[in-house]
Short mmCIF file of C-alpha atoms in Angstrom, two decimals:
data_model
loop_
_atom_site.label_atom_id
_atom_site.label_comp_id
_atom_site.label_asym_id
_atom_site.label_seq_id
_atom_site.Cartn_x
_atom_site.Cartn_y
_atom_site.Cartn_z
CA MET A 13 99.19 98.58 35.61
CA GLU A 14 95.31 97.66 35.74
CA SER A 15 93.23 99.30 38.73
CA ASN A 16 90.68 96.41 38.04
CA THR A 17 94.52 93.71 38.96
CA TRP A 18 95.80 96.50 41.31
CA LEU A 19 93.40 94.85 44.53
CA THR A 20 92.77 91.15 45.01
CA ASP A 21 91.34 89.03 47.38
CA VAL A 22 93.64 88.68 50.81
CA GLN A 23 93.02 87.29 53.84
CA LEU A 24 94.85 89.47 56.60
CA ASP A 25 95.44 87.63 60.46
CA ALA A 26 96.34 89.65 63.62
CA LYS A 27 96.44 88.07 67.06
CA THR A 28 92.46 88.92 67.52
CA ILE A 29 90.94 89.09 64.55
CA THR A 30 91.63 88.17 60.90
CA LEU A 31 90.37 90.43 58.45
CA ALA A 32 88.54 88.58 55.04
CA PRO A 33 87.30 89.15 52.13
CA LEU A 34 83.22 89.81 51.76
CA THR A 35 80.65 88.39 50.61
CA HIS A 36 76.95 87.45 50.02
CA SER A 37 77.00 85.39 53.00
CA HIS A 38 77.81 87.93 55.54
CA ILE A 39 74.78 89.88 55.28
CA ALA A 40 72.69 87.89 58.35
CA PRO A 41 76.25 88.07 60.38
CA LEU A 42 77.31 92.15 59.77
CA LEU A 43 73.16 92.54 60.35
CA GLU A 44 73.45 91.30 64.14
CA ALA A 45 77.26 93.17 64.33
CA ALA A 46 75.54 96.36 63.57
CA SER A 47 72.73 95.22 65.88
CA ASP A 48 74.79 95.85 69.00
CA GLY A 49 74.62 98.71 69.52
CA GLU A 50 72.15 99.84 66.91
CA LEU A 51 75.34 101.80 64.84
CA TRP A 52 72.30 102.92 62.32
CA ASN A 53 71.42 105.42 64.30
CA LEU A 54 74.89 107.72 63.72
CA TRP A 55 73.73 110.08 61.62
CA PHE A 56 76.90 111.07 60.88
CA THR A 57 78.31 108.10 59.98
CA GLN A 58 76.76 104.95 57.32
CA VAL A 59 76.50 101.51 59.15
CA PRO A 60 73.73 99.84 57.16
CA SER A 61 70.26 98.88 58.52
CA VAL A 62 68.27 95.73 58.13
CA ASP A 63 66.57 97.78 55.38
CA THR A 64 70.16 98.71 53.94
CA ILE A 65 71.86 95.53 54.25
CA GLU A 66 71.64 94.45 50.98
CA ASP A 67 72.41 97.86 48.83
CA TYR A 68 75.27 97.62 50.75
CA VAL A 69 76.82 94.74 50.13
CA GLN A 70 75.99 94.84 46.85
CA GLU A 71 78.07 98.04 45.61
CA ALA A 72 80.65 97.23 48.03
CA LEU A 73 81.22 94.42 45.76
CA ARG A 74 80.68 96.34 42.89
CA GLN A 75 82.84 98.56 43.05
CA LYS A 76 85.08 95.53 44.04
CA ASP A 77 84.42 94.28 40.88
CA GLU A 78 85.71 97.92 39.48
CA GLY A 79 88.88 97.43 40.92
CA VAL A 80 89.06 100.46 43.30
CA ALA A 81 87.79 98.60 46.19
CA LEU A 82 88.20 95.96 48.51
CA PRO A 83 86.43 95.27 51.18
CA PHE A 84 86.46 93.12 54.76
CA VAL A 85 84.28 91.16 57.30
CA VAL A 86 86.45 92.02 60.78
CA ILE A 87 86.01 88.23 62.49
CA GLU A 88 86.99 87.58 66.24
CA LYS A 89 88.97 84.66 66.30
CA SER A 90 87.98 83.26 69.93
CA THR A 91 84.34 83.18 69.05
CA GLY A 92 84.07 82.81 65.38
CA THR A 93 81.53 85.54 64.71
CA VAL A 94 81.75 89.01 62.28
CA ILE A 95 82.31 92.28 64.58
CA GLY A 96 82.72 95.10 61.95
CA SER A 97 83.68 95.72 58.51
CA THR A 98 85.69 98.02 56.75
CA ARG A 99 87.74 98.28 53.40
CA PHE A 100 90.06 100.05 50.78
CA CYS A 101 88.28 102.15 48.89
CA ASN A 102 88.69 104.71 45.84
CA ALA A 103 92.36 103.00 44.65
CA ASP A 104 94.03 105.13 42.44
CA ALA A 105 96.34 101.94 41.18
CA ASN A 106 98.46 104.86 38.63
CA ASN A 107 99.02 106.74 41.62
CA HIS A 108 99.19 103.95 43.80
CA ARG A 109 96.95 105.78 46.72
CA VAL A 110 94.48 104.02 48.51
CA GLU A 111 91.55 104.98 51.33
CA ILE A 112 90.75 102.90 54.27
CA GLY A 113 87.22 103.75 55.21
CA TYR A 114 83.50 102.07 55.29
CA THR A 115 84.59 100.94 59.03
CA TRP A 116 82.44 100.46 62.39
CA TYR A 117 82.73 97.37 64.50
CA ALA A 118 80.33 96.29 67.24
CA LYS A 119 79.45 98.70 70.31
CA ARG A 120 81.34 95.99 72.94
CA VAL A 121 84.49 96.13 71.07
CA GLN A 122 84.81 99.39 70.27
CA LYS A 123 87.45 100.86 72.11
CA THR A 124 89.48 98.08 72.12
CA ALA A 125 92.63 97.17 70.46
CA VAL A 126 90.36 95.29 67.70
CA ASN A 127 90.21 98.65 65.47
CA THR A 128 94.16 99.13 66.17
CA GLU A 129 95.09 95.38 64.86
CA SER A 130 93.15 96.08 61.70
CA LYS A 131 94.36 99.36 60.92
CA LEU A 132 97.63 97.99 61.21
CA LEU A 133 96.86 94.96 59.13
CA LEU A 134 95.70 97.07 56.38
CA LEU A 135 98.21 99.16 56.34
CA THR A 136 100.78 97.23 56.06
CA HIS A 137 99.45 95.50 52.91
CA ALA A 138 98.67 98.50 51.52
CA PHE A 139 102.96 100.02 52.42
CA GLU A 140 104.49 96.62 52.62
CA THR A 141 102.83 94.45 49.34
CA LEU A 142 100.70 97.23 47.05
CA ASN A 143 103.88 99.36 47.46
CA THR A 144 101.02 102.71 47.65
CA ILE A 145 102.62 105.86 48.34
CA ALA A 146 99.34 107.62 50.93
CA VAL A 147 97.26 105.72 52.52
CA GLU A 148 93.45 108.75 53.34
CA PHE A 149 91.13 108.56 56.07
CA ARG A 150 88.21 110.72 56.17
CA THR A 151 85.29 110.56 58.52
CA SER A 152 82.26 113.51 59.44
CA TRP A 153 83.37 116.20 61.52
CA HIS A 154 80.43 115.65 63.56
CA ASN A 155 82.42 112.26 64.77
CA HIS A 156 84.94 112.88 66.99
CA GLY A 157 85.39 109.43 68.20
CA SER A 158 86.49 108.36 64.85
CA ARG A 159 88.70 111.58 64.41
CA GLN A 160 90.52 111.03 67.89
CA ALA A 161 90.84 107.05 66.42
CA ILE A 162 92.62 108.04 63.41
CA ALA A 163 94.97 110.77 64.99
CA ARG A 164 96.37 108.48 67.46
CA LEU A 165 97.12 105.88 64.63
CA GLY A 166 99.66 108.73 63.73
CA ALA A 167 98.04 109.60 60.66
CA LYS A 168 97.97 113.52 59.95
CA GLN A 169 95.15 116.36 58.83
CA ASP A 170 95.16 117.36 55.31
CA GLY A 171 91.91 119.40 55.74
CA VAL A 172 88.61 119.26 55.64
CA LEU A 173 86.41 119.60 52.67
CA ARG A 174 83.21 122.24 53.26
CA ASN A 175 79.84 120.44 51.84
CA HIS A 176 81.37 117.31 50.88
CA GLN A 177 78.68 115.52 50.80
CA LYS A 178 74.70 115.29 51.17
CA LEU A 179 73.34 113.76 54.28
CA ARG A 180 70.31 111.61 54.25
CA ASN A 181 68.33 114.68 55.95
CA GLY A 182 69.24 117.60 53.66
CA GLY A 183 72.02 118.87 55.32
CA TYR A 184 75.44 118.72 53.96
CA ARG A 185 78.53 116.85 55.62
CA ASP A 186 82.27 118.64 56.42
CA THR A 187 84.89 115.76 55.54
CA VAL A 188 88.00 115.66 57.31
CA VAL A 189 91.55 114.41 55.48
CA PHE A 190 94.19 112.50 57.03
CA SER A 191 96.67 110.55 55.46
CA ILE A 192 99.87 108.53 56.54
CA ILE A 193 102.50 108.53 53.67
CA ASN A 194 105.07 106.11 52.58
CA SER A 195 107.55 108.28 54.47
CA GLU A 196 106.33 107.84 57.50
CA TRP A 197 105.44 104.67 57.57
CA CYS A 198 108.65 103.00 59.62
CA ALA A 199 108.01 104.96 62.42
CA VAL A 200 103.70 104.76 62.15
CA LYS A 201 104.37 100.99 62.32
CA ALA A 202 106.33 101.16 64.74
CA HIS A 203 104.24 103.21 67.48
CA LEU A 204 101.14 100.51 66.49
CA HIS A 205 103.08 97.49 67.38
CA PHE A 206 104.08 99.58 71.09
CA GLN A 207 100.42 100.47 70.97
CA LEU A 208 99.32 97.29 70.71
CA ASN A 209 102.14 95.63 73.48
CA LYS A 210 101.91 97.74 75.79
CA PRO A 211 100.32 96.54 79.22
CA ARG A 212 97.43 97.88 79.38
#
């Protein structure tokens, strides 16, 4: 299977959000979403700012053209506004593995059902359409909120890659790696549906 034909554009819909393919037309809406909380100031993650948004979108679309990524914008159905971004990345078509990453949301929708709905959509597509054998998640050691959110999905920690990436401030990032494998998907799917349907 050719890597550039495995990932193809798709729109994914849940109760409160839509994941739509990223295009150049989303540059301004993404910047507005990132402005809610000035998310680019989080040193341990990469959220686009006014200075980096064009390169951010261009790089995502370049990876898409190479068949190793499928970037989305997260759209709030009730308002029709872009509230964040996420993507399949580091896709390995030969081994049917993919990573879910580059995920961020406007501050006002953080700690809501948005992330759970988004991950349910992506994981369902990965395991039930792309037939992946494993879905990976990676985050900074210092991004404790992200680590907790990934664990709440039902992903298991595989390990920590020490000095994995150079940072803009001259330091190095330790990357925590999690994954969900295909034999675990049935239980994880039931867990995510339970989380979305339980009284709040």
